[in-house]
Each structure stands twice: as C-alpha cells, then as structure tokens.
Amino acid sequence: MRESTIMKIHYGTALGAVVLVAVHILFRITMMDYGESLEYQNVLANYKFVPYAIMLEIILVLLSVHGFNGLRVILLELKQGRSYEKAVTYGCVAAMAGLVAYGSRTILMTSMGMT
Amino acid sequence: MSETQGIAEEQSSTEISSQKTITLKIAKYNPDHDSSSQFASFTVPYERWTTVLDAILDVKKHLDHSVAVRYSCRQASCGSCGMKINGRPRLACFTKISELNSDVVTVEPMNNYPIVRDLVVDMGKLITNHKKMMPYVVRDDSEITTDTKEFAQTPEQLEEYIQFANCIKCGLCNSACPTMATDSSFLGPQALAQAYRYVADNRDKGKDKRLKIIDESHGIWRCHFAGSCSQVCPKGVDPAMGIQLLRGYLLGFKK
C-alpha cells in the first residue's frame, strides 16, 4: 500500500475517532449523571443496545488502526533496515488485528449477555 | 609597488587595527585517529565586519593551520561553509561575530552528516537525495525543438515556486531537521523542497514521477513539521511550507 494511502487512513481514523468519542462522552454526560453512567448495570446496558454497541465497535477499530499505525511510524523512525521495517509493519498489523479481535469478542459477548 | 604591499598586508590580518577579541572554540576531530571531538580554543581579534569564516581562516593562518574547513565564495552563494555556530546551523561567511553578541564563539560541524574532519562534513547523501528528485524541468519537447516557442511564464506562475529556486544546497536545513537526526533514510527538507520547486513549475511535466518518489515510507510523511529547516535557511527558502504544499498534492487538495 502506498504511504499516502496509509496516511489518508491515519488522518481519517483520527477524525472519525474524535467525532465518535465525542458522541460517546456526550451520551455519558447527557443521558444520566456521569458517575451513575459508569455503574456496572448501566455499562452493560450500553452493550446490549445494539446501535451503541456498533458505535463502540467502530471506535475500537478506528483507534486500533490509528494507534498501531502511529506506533509503526514511531518505530520506523527510531531504527532503519529492511528486515526491521518488515517486522515492525507485520508486527503492528498483527497486534492491531489481535486487539480488534479481542475487543470485538468482549463487545459481542457482553451484548449477548454472556458475562 | 611598496604602497600596494602595505595595503595588502594591513588587509590580510585584523590583528593590526583591532582591539576587541573573542574566544573561538573549534571542534577538532579526525575520524581516523580520534574517538571523539575535542574543542580547541583560540583568541582571535575581530572588527565589526569580521565574519566567523574570517576568524577561522585567521586561526588557520596564524595559530593552527591543521584546522579543516570548507569554503568557497565567501558571499553566501555557494553554500560550502555551513557549520554549527553557537549551536545553530549557519553559513560561516554570512555570520558576523559582532552580531552573535557573545565573547565565545563555538564552531562545530553540522549535525546529521558524517564528519570528514573538524568542520568538514560529507554532503554525499544530500546530493544523492537532491538528484533523486530529478532537479530539472521534465518535458517531451524542448525550447530548441522545431515549432516549439519559448516556455513563457506569467509572474504569477513564477511566484508559485521562485522562493524554492533560491536553494544553494548548503544543507543547513537537513542539519536542523529533527527527523533526520533519527531517521537515516529520510529524504530531508532540502530534497523535498526541491521536489516542490519542480512540481509547482507550470513548465514541468514530471509531477507524477516526483510525487511517487517522495510517497514512500521514509519520504514526505515522516516530516514532523518542526519548522526548524525554514528557520535556519540563509536564503529564505521555506522547506517546511514546501513539504506541506506537497502533501496537499498527495492528499488530493491540490492538482
């Protein structure tokens, strides 16, 4: 993939994450008292409300993609070399996929009431 | 004849007329023998108009002729005498001692380049990256082809890139660049600014090729936009802005 395409994704995921995290926080503040919204049953209720669970899943994907690409960029600047760069790129993609898979599993299990 | 000699002698050294002196600390390092750089201090007389290069050459002439320094035009045109003066990359021939406002002037080789000896650095990578950008107008026709007229430009078209055409390849921008300090494969602000110079030239047809060259993992996207490259440029080129404008082409904001 071309670096400009990767960076378009990087900027796009950052913008998307900012918007959705803002929506997420607004929900916490506006629906009820903030402290109350963090109570166990209320948190579970979020996951059981499918549109909200989908939004959390999207936030997870956006932040994972953006964060791990950021980490890849930092690591590429720290040290250079063909094999090192390949390891960093594939390592970051694997870690990103792992995090998305684990997070999705949590969201899915909670929304299905498997807690 | 004797009068001419007298004038020449008086001009050759500032010692005769000057009362003021500074301590000039010169970094001495020979990679073949030394493990690290050591500073040698010299007391040098100076006048209001004495440049750092003049002071270094004074030391070289009278006190230590082993000092290695590269210079040529002495008028900020050739870009040979780039070095770190009191911690900041500058041209030695363009920096007057009187304007540094310091009793101690420290001169070191530029950062981010391999040191050849003392104040002389290897500019090989800068030139290689500069050449990579195809620093010439790319066209199928030429001004000498039949039926082709002069490649005329309007003042507005010239304005698009003329600032970037002032680059003298002194390498001060690369020396000040924080990304170059860590990423040895980074193209550098000099090369990227040159890429913009030709991309923005309406006569040029090599935009796509150049954009492809800079759009790689150690290319334009690694710039952190610190802006130090633009701050140290002695010719007023603004590489940081050139890089951002190039990003506009790659992100589709500019055509």
XYZ file of C-alpha atoms in Angstrom:
370
model
C 0.000 0.000 0.000
C 1.265 3.479 -0.831
C 2.320 5.623 2.110
C -0.114 8.386 1.100
C -2.999 5.903 1.235
C -1.877 4.733 4.683
C -1.664 8.339 5.861
C -5.128 9.131 4.449
C -6.425 6.225 6.541
C -4.392 7.530 9.503
C -5.912 11.025 9.295
C -9.394 9.656 8.532
C -9.394 7.297 11.513
C -8.228 10.139 13.772
C -11.081 12.386 12.647
C -13.613 9.560 12.892
C -12.407 8.607 16.365
C -12.597 12.201 17.614
C -16.196 12.529 16.410
C -17.368 9.170 17.779
C -15.560 9.515 21.118
C -17.199 12.936 21.457
C -20.601 11.323 20.799
C -19.734 8.596 23.330
C -18.803 11.138 26.014
C -21.881 13.252 25.253
C -24.029 10.180 25.798
C -22.365 9.626 29.183
C -22.950 13.212 30.252
C -26.433 13.818 28.854
C -28.276 10.536 29.483
C -27.705 10.483 33.229
C -25.307 11.608 35.913
C -21.743 10.831 34.771
C -20.892 8.772 37.881
C -24.095 6.833 37.506
C -23.361 6.058 33.863
C -20.233 4.155 34.911
C -22.126 1.795 37.195
C -21.911 -1.887 36.235
C -25.509 -2.380 35.117
C -25.550 0.847 33.125
C -22.328 -0.072 31.325
C -23.760 -3.471 30.446
C -26.934 -1.787 29.175
C -24.825 0.156 26.667
C -23.525 -3.043 25.148
C -26.992 -4.528 24.952
C -28.262 -1.551 22.970
C -27.147 -2.715 19.505
C -26.608 0.698 17.799
C -24.439 1.780 20.738
C -22.502 -1.494 20.652
C -21.876 -0.960 16.927
C -20.577 2.533 17.668
C -18.215 1.147 20.319
C -17.018 -1.459 17.826
C -16.322 1.275 15.249
C -14.430 3.316 17.866
C -12.375 0.226 18.685
C -11.456 -0.292 15.029
C -10.676 3.403 14.398
C -8.466 3.760 17.471
C -6.676 0.455 16.827
C -5.879 1.317 13.212
C -4.788 4.869 14.082
C -2.825 3.887 17.173
C -0.910 0.996 15.668
C -0.063 2.945 12.531
C 1.231 5.720 14.796
C 3.339 3.162 16.636
C 4.635 1.814 13.292
C 5.675 5.325 12.253
C 7.495 5.947 15.552
C 9.322 2.614 15.318
C 10.293 3.202 11.673
C 11.867 6.500 12.643
C 13.790 5.016 15.551
C 15.699 2.462 13.518
C 16.036 1.534 9.862
C 16.714 -1.627 7.934
C 14.736 -3.816 5.549
C 14.105 -6.746 7.918
C 13.443 -4.465 10.894
C 10.920 -2.417 8.923
C 9.131 -5.540 7.702
C 8.973 -6.904 11.249
C 7.578 -3.592 12.535
C 4.915 -3.399 9.803
C 3.729 -7.000 10.137
C 4.021 -6.865 13.930
C 1.819 -3.777 14.093
C -0.771 -5.253 11.703
C -0.862 -8.454 13.789
C -1.151 -6.542 17.072
C -3.895 -4.363 15.587
C -5.828 -7.421 14.384
C -5.351 -9.073 17.777
C -6.663 -6.068 19.662
C -9.674 -5.678 17.354
C -10.459 -9.398 17.666
C -10.194 -9.368 21.473
C -12.197 -6.139 21.808
C -14.865 -7.367 19.381
C -15.163 -10.596 21.344
C -15.749 -8.601 24.525
C -18.347 -6.352 22.865
C -20.099 -9.337 21.271
C -20.144 -11.445 24.444
C -21.403 -8.559 26.578
C -24.108 -7.562 24.119
C -25.283 -11.188 24.063
C -25.400 -11.259 27.844
C -22.514 -13.743 28.212
C -20.879 -12.043 31.182
C 54.590 48.816 -5.512
C 55.601 49.100 -1.876
C 52.369 51.040 -1.109
C 50.249 48.243 -2.614
C 52.085 45.702 -0.482
C 51.450 47.800 2.609
C 47.691 47.889 1.949
C 47.625 44.170 1.244
C 49.420 43.399 4.494
C 47.055 45.541 6.511
C 44.019 43.845 4.970
C 45.348 40.352 5.446
C 45.077 40.379 9.215
C 42.683 42.079 11.595
C 45.287 42.000 14.367
C 46.806 45.330 13.335
C 43.767 47.522 13.895
C 41.505 45.539 16.237
C 41.273 45.975 19.990
C 38.449 43.527 20.526
C 38.969 39.784 20.789
C 36.783 36.725 21.126
C 37.476 33.158 22.126
C 36.909 30.939 19.120
C 36.301 27.317 20.072
C 36.780 24.997 17.127
C 35.709 21.357 17.193
C 38.674 19.191 16.207
C 38.008 15.645 15.116
C 39.734 13.250 12.795
C 37.723 10.015 12.454
C 40.909 8.105 11.576
C 42.607 8.896 14.893
C 40.167 10.378 17.398
C 37.381 8.657 19.269
C 35.508 11.871 19.968
C 35.515 15.554 19.142
C 37.653 17.948 21.236
C 37.406 21.729 21.302
C 40.486 23.834 20.682
C 40.269 27.437 21.934
C 41.887 30.403 20.218
C 41.851 34.101 20.975
C 41.043 35.940 17.788
C 40.851 39.695 17.140
C 37.797 40.936 15.286
C 36.229 44.026 13.807
C 32.594 44.933 13.253
C 32.682 43.329 9.825
C 34.658 40.186 10.674
C 32.759 37.023 9.813
C 33.111 33.683 11.572
C 34.792 32.339 8.445
C 37.321 35.195 8.580
C 38.055 34.280 12.206
C 38.504 30.597 11.371
C 40.821 31.462 8.488
C 42.738 33.801 10.809
C 43.282 30.871 13.174
C 44.236 28.664 10.246
C 46.725 31.238 9.004
C 48.362 32.308 12.261
C 47.659 29.779 15.004
C 46.761 26.299 13.774
C 46.875 25.515 10.075
C 45.598 21.978 10.632
C 42.016 23.245 11.060
C 39.897 21.695 8.289
C 37.194 23.972 6.903
C 35.374 24.023 3.577
C 34.553 27.360 1.956
C 34.467 28.939 -1.461
C 32.603 32.098 -2.493
C 32.588 33.978 0.868
C 29.349 35.710 -0.122
C 26.612 33.233 0.881
C 26.161 31.937 -2.640
C 27.990 28.625 -2.815
C 26.752 27.050 0.423
C 30.111 25.440 1.235
C 30.791 26.869 4.695
C 27.734 25.563 6.540
C 28.531 24.714 10.162
C 27.066 24.931 13.644
C 27.902 28.327 15.122
C 26.995 28.757 18.780
C 24.743 25.725 18.471
C 22.772 26.860 15.409
C 23.385 25.834 11.787
C 24.603 28.893 9.842
C 26.844 29.885 6.975
C 30.203 30.957 8.432
C 30.739 33.538 5.685
C 27.332 35.077 6.310
C 27.586 35.300 10.107
C 29.368 38.281 11.622
C 30.985 37.796 15.007
C 29.640 41.173 16.164
C 26.043 40.051 15.608
C 26.433 36.918 17.740
C 26.696 39.085 20.900
C 28.967 36.591 22.629
C 32.561 36.593 23.833
C 32.827 32.918 22.997
C 32.056 31.619 19.531
C 31.814 27.860 19.202
C 32.043 26.297 15.761
C 31.211 22.642 15.152
C 30.422 20.514 12.114
C 26.757 20.339 11.090
C 24.573 17.694 12.717
C 23.117 14.769 10.757
C 26.116 14.385 8.435
C 29.147 12.099 8.696
C 32.215 14.139 9.711
C 35.109 14.106 7.266
C 37.392 16.158 9.537
C 36.999 19.046 12.001
C 34.327 21.306 10.448
C 34.026 19.462 7.152
C 31.103 17.077 6.669
C 30.241 14.591 3.939
C 27.419 16.057 1.826
C 27.129 12.932 -0.349
C 23.687 11.888 0.877
C 22.257 15.375 0.437
C 23.413 15.448 -3.187
C 22.122 11.895 -3.809
C 18.679 12.788 -2.425
C 18.703 16.051 -4.382
C 19.402 14.140 -7.609
C 16.650 11.649 -6.763
C 14.119 14.484 -7.073
C 15.020 14.963 -10.760
C 16.034 18.613 -10.268
C 15.316 19.721 -13.815
C 12.247 20.549 -15.895
C 10.829 17.331 -17.355
C 9.254 17.700 -20.807
C 8.922 15.767 -24.055
C 9.684 18.819 -26.154
C 12.359 21.453 -25.641
C 12.956 25.071 -26.454
C 15.179 24.036 -29.359
C 12.666 21.613 -30.909
C 11.123 22.831 -34.163
C 7.795 24.635 -33.748
C 8.302 24.997 -30.015
C 8.354 28.508 -28.647
C 9.995 29.837 -25.536
C 8.453 28.385 -22.345
C 6.986 31.673 -21.229
C 5.617 32.100 -17.699
C 3.447 34.753 -16.144
C 4.739 36.488 -12.997
C 2.057 34.608 -11.038
C 3.282 31.243 -12.337
C 6.843 32.179 -11.428
C 5.714 33.271 -7.980
C 4.481 29.715 -7.307
C 7.989 28.306 -6.982
C 10.648 31.056 -7.224
C 11.296 31.102 -3.471
C 12.248 27.432 -3.622
C 14.587 28.012 -6.548
C 16.857 30.037 -4.239
C 18.208 26.901 -2.533
C 22.027 26.871 -2.537
C 22.335 23.270 -1.268
C 24.202 24.362 1.868
C 22.469 21.592 3.843
C 21.691 23.722 6.914
C 18.031 22.645 6.742
C 18.944 18.965 6.884
C 21.260 19.700 9.789
C 18.444 21.347 11.768
C 15.859 18.661 10.941
C 14.842 16.546 13.979
C 13.592 13.711 11.766
C 16.970 13.453 10.023
C 18.564 13.016 13.439
C 16.774 9.716 13.979
C 15.686 8.514 10.530
C 18.794 7.960 8.427
C 16.654 7.089 5.382
C 14.539 10.253 5.464
C 14.823 12.257 2.238
C 15.259 15.517 4.127
C 13.832 19.039 3.788
C 16.318 20.090 1.106
C 15.303 17.332 -1.315
C 11.599 17.704 -0.565
C 11.705 21.475 -1.074
C 13.423 20.867 -4.414
C 10.718 18.373 -5.358
C 8.143 21.085 -4.671
C 10.122 23.616 -6.704
C 9.685 21.493 -9.839
C 6.192 20.163 -9.062
C 4.944 23.763 -8.767
C 6.634 24.812 -12.021
C 3.953 25.017 -14.738
C 6.504 24.120 -17.444
C 7.298 20.797 -15.786
C 5.584 17.525 -16.707
C 7.280 15.250 -14.168
C 4.903 15.834 -11.253
C 3.583 12.264 -11.048
C 7.074 10.760 -11.097
C 8.291 13.078 -8.332
C 5.205 12.515 -6.192
C 5.789 8.768 -6.494
C 9.410 9.159 -5.359
C 8.522 11.131 -2.235
C 5.483 8.984 -1.373
C 7.372 6.198 0.369
C 7.846 5.067 3.960
C 10.851 7.381 4.583
C 9.591 10.143 2.331
C 7.438 13.204 2.842
C 5.170 11.699 5.520
C 7.967 11.429 8.049
C 8.261 15.226 8.375
C 7.129 16.366 11.854
C 6.679 19.953 10.735
C 9.040 21.270 13.409
C 9.849 24.145 11.050
C 13.500 24.370 12.093
C 14.580 23.830 8.460
C 12.875 27.062 7.447
C 14.261 28.958 10.444
C 17.900 28.261 9.610
C 17.763 28.758 5.826
C 20.068 31.663 4.904
C 18.300 32.261 1.593
C 14.724 32.493 2.858
C 13.591 29.217 1.328
C 10.762 27.706 3.360
C 11.165 23.907 3.087
C 8.563 23.255 5.797
C 5.931 25.071 3.740
C 7.044 23.282 0.554
C 6.573 19.941 2.302
C 3.070 20.870 3.459
C 2.147 22.069 -0.039
C 3.441 18.796 -1.496
C 1.286 16.894 0.982
C -1.648 18.836 -0.446
C -0.934 17.268 -3.853
C -0.704 13.788 -2.349
C -3.887 14.164 -0.302
C -5.781 15.489 -3.315
C -6.298 19.079 -2.103
C -4.141 20.430 -4.936
C -3.979 19.375 -8.568
